[in-house]
Amino acid sequence: MKRIILIVVAAMTLAACNNSKPNHTNAAHTAKEDEETSAATDKTKADTAGVADTTAKTVVTETAAKTKTDAAVAKDRSFEEVYSAYFELKDALARDNGQTAQQAAKKMQAVVAKIDATKLETATAAAWKQYQRKLAFDTEHIAGIDENGHQREHFVTLSKNMYALLKVVKPEAPVYYQHCPMYNEGKGAHWLSKQKAIDNPYLGKSMPTCGSTVETIQ
């Protein structure tokens, strides 16, 4: 009888051990799953944060680039207005039209005055500070009188300074630097044109095709 009781007790103990082992295994497995889930969640959060940071940096970079591009476009447009007004003045002198030359000079004077050197890139700003007053001086004098002779005297120095400016701030389209050998008793003078064909602003209608192209600026 005692032997039977011992066998029953042993069997019950073995069964209890077997029942407790799976519970321990299940608990460990569940803990491992929780740990893996937590790690995956942390990785997802980190990846999301990384993407957000990269996106933010990209937006900042693109915004800065766009701002710089917009500023460059605005700058180029301002100088193109200066060049356009100069060409109008040149064409008026080539037609011996003093009043039209006056109006073109006034227009050029206005666009020259509105360009702010502090908003330009370093090299451009340095050139503009050097030539802005000179351009303003000659356009003021040309705008103040409709007599072609005096207008052309100032157009000589205006063209000289415009040439120097164009070498720094390149035009959108090619500009032709041209020379008249006969102006001012053979001393000659230069001018700028957007057409390669000669249309002399110094001799006007008397000798419109006198001269040659000496350089193309682009």
mmCIF file of C-alpha atoms in Angstrom:
data_model
loop_
_atom_site.group_PDB
_atom_site.id
_atom_site.type_symbol
_atom_site.label_atom_id
_atom_site.label_comp_id
_atom_site.label_asym_id
_atom_site.label_seq_id
_atom_site.Cartn_x
_atom_site.Cartn_y
_atom_site.Cartn_z
ATOM 1 C CA MET A 1 0.000 0.000 0.000
ATOM 2 C CA LYS A 2 2.800 2.393 0.908
ATOM 3 C CA ARG A 3 4.464 1.607 -2.381
ATOM 4 C CA ILE A 4 1.314 2.452 -4.296
ATOM 5 C CA ILE A 5 0.991 5.770 -2.485
ATOM 6 C CA LEU A 6 4.628 6.653 -3.338
ATOM 7 C CA ILE A 7 4.038 5.841 -6.993
ATOM 8 C CA VAL A 8 0.932 8.056 -7.065
ATOM 9 C CA VAL A 9 2.781 10.948 -5.389
ATOM 10 C CA ALA A 10 5.661 10.615 -7.844
ATOM 11 C CA ALA A 11 3.263 10.625 -10.758
ATOM 12 C CA MET A 12 1.500 13.727 -9.474
ATOM 13 C CA THR A 13 4.837 15.524 -8.977
ATOM 14 C CA LEU A 14 5.939 14.673 -12.520
ATOM 15 C CA ALA A 15 2.648 15.916 -13.911
ATOM 16 C CA ALA A 16 2.966 19.179 -11.998
ATOM 17 C CA CYS A 17 6.475 19.703 -13.369
ATOM 18 C CA ASN A 18 5.317 19.028 -16.882
ATOM 19 C CA ASN A 19 2.434 21.509 -16.506
ATOM 20 C CA SER A 20 4.648 24.286 -15.111
ATOM 21 C CA LYS A 21 7.323 23.973 -17.856
ATOM 22 C CA PRO A 22 5.116 25.061 -20.763
ATOM 23 C CA ASN A 23 3.895 28.044 -18.751
ATOM 24 C CA HIS A 24 7.488 29.154 -18.210
ATOM 25 C CA THR A 25 8.262 28.661 -21.888
ATOM 26 C CA ASN A 26 5.158 30.581 -22.937
ATOM 27 C CA ALA A 27 6.019 33.472 -20.617
ATOM 28 C CA ALA A 28 9.550 33.667 -22.007
ATOM 29 C CA HIS A 29 8.244 33.521 -25.573
ATOM 30 C CA THR A 30 5.720 36.289 -24.858
ATOM 31 C CA ALA A 31 8.423 38.469 -23.283
ATOM 32 C CA LYS A 32 10.640 37.965 -26.338
ATOM 33 C CA GLU A 33 7.785 38.919 -28.670
ATOM 34 C CA ASP A 34 7.115 42.059 -26.615
ATOM 35 C CA GLU A 35 10.802 42.967 -26.760
ATOM 36 C CA GLU A 36 10.925 42.482 -30.545
ATOM 37 C CA THR A 37 7.723 44.517 -31.005
ATOM 38 C CA SER A 38 9.132 47.327 -28.862
ATOM 39 C CA ALA A 39 12.385 47.317 -30.822
ATOM 40 C CA ALA A 40 10.486 47.408 -34.122
ATOM 41 C CA THR A 41 8.377 50.303 -32.861
ATOM 42 C CA ASP A 42 11.492 52.210 -31.778
ATOM 43 C CA LYS A 43 13.087 51.588 -35.193
ATOM 44 C CA THR A 44 9.944 52.798 -36.964
ATOM 45 C CA LYS A 45 9.924 55.949 -34.839
ATOM 46 C CA ALA A 46 13.618 56.516 -35.557
ATOM 47 C CA ASP A 47 13.105 55.958 -39.292
ATOM 48 C CA THR A 48 10.126 58.325 -39.287
ATOM 49 C CA ALA A 49 12.116 60.961 -37.414
ATOM 50 C CA GLY A 50 14.995 60.518 -39.860
ATOM 51 C CA VAL A 51 12.707 60.938 -42.857
ATOM 52 C CA ALA A 52 11.108 64.005 -41.271
ATOM 53 C CA ASP A 53 14.527 65.528 -40.554
ATOM 54 C CA THR A 54 15.736 64.823 -44.092
ATOM 55 C CA THR A 55 12.523 66.265 -45.534
ATOM 56 C CA ALA A 56 12.865 69.392 -43.398
ATOM 57 C CA LYS A 57 16.488 69.872 -44.488
ATOM 58 C CA THR A 58 15.500 69.361 -48.125
ATOM 59 C CA VAL A 59 12.722 71.947 -47.833
ATOM 60 C CA VAL A 60 15.112 74.448 -46.224
ATOM 61 C CA THR A 61 17.739 73.833 -48.921
ATOM 62 C CA GLU A 62 15.216 74.123 -51.747
ATOM 63 C CA THR A 63 13.737 77.274 -50.220
ATOM 64 C CA ALA A 64 17.186 78.845 -49.877
ATOM 65 C CA ALA A 65 18.041 77.882 -53.449
ATOM 66 C CA LYS A 66 14.752 79.314 -54.724
ATOM 67 C CA THR A 67 15.314 82.535 -52.785
ATOM 68 C CA LYS A 68 18.792 82.846 -54.258
ATOM 69 C CA THR A 69 17.478 82.096 -57.746
ATOM 70 C CA ASP A 70 14.672 84.635 -57.371
ATOM 71 C CA ALA A 71 17.189 87.245 -56.245
ATOM 72 C CA ALA A 72 19.441 86.462 -59.213
ATOM 73 C CA VAL A 73 16.503 86.711 -61.618
ATOM 74 C CA ALA A 74 15.456 90.043 -60.102
ATOM 75 C CA LYS A 75 19.022 91.319 -60.410
ATOM 76 C CA ASP A 76 19.323 90.213 -64.042
ATOM 77 C CA ARG A 77 16.008 91.844 -64.924
ATOM 78 C CA SER A 78 17.097 95.133 -63.375
ATOM 79 C CA PHE A 79 20.291 95.240 -65.417
ATOM 80 C CA GLU A 80 18.461 94.134 -68.550
ATOM 81 C CA GLU A 81 16.264 97.216 -68.079
ATOM 82 C CA VAL A 82 19.406 99.366 -67.959
ATOM 83 C CA TYR A 83 20.721 97.757 -71.139
ATOM 84 C CA SER A 84 17.366 98.111 -72.899
ATOM 85 C CA ALA A 85 17.164 101.829 -72.093
ATOM 86 C CA TYR A 86 20.729 102.311 -73.346
ATOM 87 C CA PHE A 87 19.867 100.651 -76.674
ATOM 88 C CA GLU A 88 16.834 102.929 -77.040
ATOM 89 C CA LEU A 89 19.124 105.907 -76.510
ATOM 90 C CA LYS A 90 21.609 104.602 -79.051
ATOM 91 C CA ASP A 91 18.873 104.106 -81.652
ATOM 92 C CA ALA A 92 17.538 107.631 -81.079
ATOM 93 C CA LEU A 93 20.989 109.152 -81.660
ATOM 94 C CA ALA A 94 21.407 107.053 -84.801
ATOM 95 C CA ARG A 95 18.196 108.720 -86.068
ATOM 96 C CA ASP A 96 19.408 112.203 -85.017
ATOM 97 C CA ASN A 97 16.348 112.406 -82.778
ATOM 98 C CA GLY A 98 17.301 114.538 -79.779
ATOM 99 C CA GLN A 99 13.924 114.468 -78.057
ATOM 100 C CA THR A 100 13.605 110.684 -78.241
ATOM 101 C CA ALA A 101 17.172 110.460 -76.944
ATOM 102 C CA GLN A 102 16.136 112.654 -74.017
ATOM 103 C CA GLN A 103 13.256 110.337 -73.124
ATOM 104 C CA ALA A 104 15.449 107.248 -73.374
ATOM 105 C CA ALA A 105 18.061 108.907 -71.149
ATOM 106 C CA LYS A 106 15.409 109.732 -68.544
ATOM 107 C CA LYS A 107 14.228 106.120 -68.609
ATOM 108 C CA MET A 108 17.773 104.866 -68.186
ATOM 109 C CA GLN A 109 18.363 107.360 -65.384
ATOM 110 C CA ALA A 110 15.345 105.957 -63.500
ATOM 111 C CA VAL A 111 16.348 102.289 -63.775
ATOM 112 C CA VAL A 112 19.945 103.105 -62.826
ATOM 113 C CA ALA A 113 18.736 104.880 -59.689
ATOM 114 C CA LYS A 114 16.566 102.002 -58.454
ATOM 115 C CA ILE A 115 19.235 99.258 -58.405
ATOM 116 C CA ASP A 116 20.410 98.761 -54.806
ATOM 117 C CA ALA A 117 24.041 97.629 -54.554
ATOM 118 C CA THR A 118 23.463 96.122 -51.078
ATOM 119 C CA LYS A 119 21.179 93.485 -52.621
ATOM 120 C CA LEU A 120 23.704 92.359 -55.220
ATOM 121 C CA GLU A 121 26.370 89.667 -55.116
ATOM 122 C CA THR A 122 29.833 90.836 -54.055
ATOM 123 C CA ALA A 123 31.461 91.128 -57.497
ATOM 124 C CA THR A 124 28.381 92.704 -59.073
ATOM 125 C CA ALA A 125 27.933 95.109 -56.159
ATOM 126 C CA ALA A 126 31.540 96.272 -56.433
ATOM 127 C CA ALA A 127 31.140 96.987 -60.150
ATOM 128 C CA TRP A 128 27.795 98.696 -59.631
ATOM 129 C CA LYS A 129 29.154 100.981 -56.901
ATOM 130 C CA GLN A 130 31.920 101.982 -59.288
ATOM 131 C CA TYR A 131 29.717 102.731 -62.306
ATOM 132 C CA GLN A 132 26.279 103.700 -60.997
ATOM 133 C CA ARG A 133 27.145 107.375 -60.408
ATOM 134 C CA LYS A 134 28.977 107.623 -63.719
ATOM 135 C CA LEU A 135 25.983 106.270 -65.617
ATOM 136 C CA ALA A 136 23.673 108.582 -63.682
ATOM 137 C CA PHE A 137 25.885 111.582 -64.495
ATOM 138 C CA ASP A 138 25.860 111.053 -68.265
ATOM 139 C CA THR A 139 22.177 110.111 -68.510
ATOM 140 C CA GLU A 140 21.287 113.240 -66.532
ATOM 141 C CA HIS A 141 23.164 115.440 -69.001
ATOM 142 C CA ILE A 142 21.717 113.701 -72.064
ATOM 143 C CA ALA A 143 18.216 114.001 -70.597
ATOM 144 C CA GLY A 144 18.739 117.705 -69.959
ATOM 145 C CA ILE A 145 19.240 118.804 -73.570
ATOM 146 C CA ASP A 146 17.912 117.780 -76.991
ATOM 147 C CA GLU A 147 20.945 118.933 -79.004
ATOM 148 C CA ASN A 148 22.611 115.875 -80.548
ATOM 149 C CA GLY A 149 26.173 117.189 -80.391
ATOM 150 C CA HIS A 150 26.206 117.532 -76.602
ATOM 151 C CA GLN A 151 24.228 114.314 -76.177
ATOM 152 C CA ARG A 152 26.834 112.412 -78.179
ATOM 153 C CA GLU A 153 29.694 113.799 -76.093
ATOM 154 C CA HIS A 154 28.144 112.231 -73.007
ATOM 155 C CA PHE A 155 27.189 109.104 -74.937
ATOM 156 C CA VAL A 156 30.909 108.430 -75.473
ATOM 157 C CA THR A 157 31.633 108.147 -71.731
ATOM 158 C CA LEU A 158 28.274 106.479 -71.092
ATOM 159 C CA SER A 159 29.188 103.758 -73.589
ATOM 160 C CA LYS A 160 32.649 103.346 -72.059
ATOM 161 C CA ASN A 161 31.170 102.725 -68.608
ATOM 162 C CA MET A 162 28.403 100.510 -69.969
ATOM 163 C CA TYR A 163 31.020 98.347 -71.659
ATOM 164 C CA ALA A 164 32.879 97.894 -68.367
ATOM 165 C CA LEU A 165 29.622 96.996 -66.602
ATOM 166 C CA LEU A 166 28.625 94.476 -69.262
ATOM 167 C CA LYS A 167 31.947 92.680 -68.808
ATOM 168 C CA VAL A 168 30.926 91.987 -65.198
ATOM 169 C CA VAL A 169 27.147 91.581 -65.492
ATOM 170 C CA LYS A 170 26.704 89.570 -68.669
ATOM 171 C CA PRO A 171 23.649 90.256 -70.849
ATOM 172 C CA GLU A 172 21.012 87.624 -71.630
ATOM 173 C CA ALA A 173 21.663 87.934 -75.377
ATOM 174 C CA PRO A 174 24.891 88.799 -77.227
ATOM 175 C CA VAL A 175 25.847 92.486 -77.253
ATOM 176 C CA TYR A 176 28.161 93.906 -79.915
ATOM 177 C CA TYR A 177 30.876 96.401 -79.035
ATOM 178 C CA GLN A 178 31.317 98.614 -82.098
ATOM 179 C CA HIS A 179 33.663 101.385 -83.183
ATOM 180 C CA CYS A 180 33.308 104.547 -85.243
ATOM 181 C CA PRO A 181 36.740 105.680 -86.548
ATOM 182 C CA MET A 182 35.609 109.093 -87.793
ATOM 183 C CA TYR A 183 33.829 110.643 -84.807
ATOM 184 C CA ASN A 184 35.396 113.698 -83.144
ATOM 185 C CA GLU A 185 37.766 114.585 -85.985
ATOM 186 C CA GLY A 186 39.076 111.056 -86.381
ATOM 187 C CA LYS A 187 39.633 110.333 -82.670
ATOM 188 C CA GLY A 188 36.876 107.745 -82.848
ATOM 189 C CA ALA A 189 34.465 106.367 -80.266
ATOM 190 C CA HIS A 190 32.791 103.111 -79.265
ATOM 191 C CA TRP A 191 29.200 102.128 -78.600
ATOM 192 C CA LEU A 192 27.181 99.004 -77.786
ATOM 193 C CA SER A 193 24.466 97.433 -79.893
ATOM 194 C CA LYS A 194 22.171 94.419 -79.718
ATOM 195 C CA GLN A 195 22.430 94.099 -83.512
ATOM 196 C CA LYS A 196 25.582 93.159 -85.355
ATOM 197 C CA ALA A 197 24.640 95.415 -88.285
ATOM 198 C CA ILE A 198 26.202 98.874 -87.919
ATOM 199 C CA ASP A 199 23.819 101.718 -87.070
ATOM 200 C CA ASN A 200 26.146 104.551 -86.065
ATOM 201 C CA PRO A 201 24.866 106.772 -83.202
ATOM 202 C CA TYR A 202 27.717 109.286 -83.587
ATOM 203 C CA LEU A 203 27.332 110.133 -87.266
ATOM 204 C CA GLY A 204 23.603 109.472 -87.455
ATOM 205 C CA LYS A 205 21.868 109.732 -90.795
ATOM 206 C CA SER A 206 24.915 111.235 -92.503
ATOM 207 C CA MET A 207 26.937 107.982 -92.298
ATOM 208 C CA PRO A 208 24.797 105.322 -90.575
ATOM 209 C CA THR A 209 26.878 102.309 -91.624
ATOM 210 C CA CYS A 210 30.295 103.735 -90.781
ATOM 211 C CA GLY A 211 32.085 101.550 -88.252
ATOM 212 C CA SER A 212 32.811 97.940 -87.332
ATOM 213 C CA THR A 213 32.215 95.343 -84.631
ATOM 214 C CA VAL A 214 35.305 94.822 -82.489
ATOM 215 C CA GLU A 215 33.954 92.472 -79.797
ATOM 216 C CA THR A 216 30.962 90.307 -78.936
ATOM 217 C CA ILE A 217 29.970 90.227 -75.258
ATOM 218 C CA GLN A 218 27.995 87.184 -74.105
#
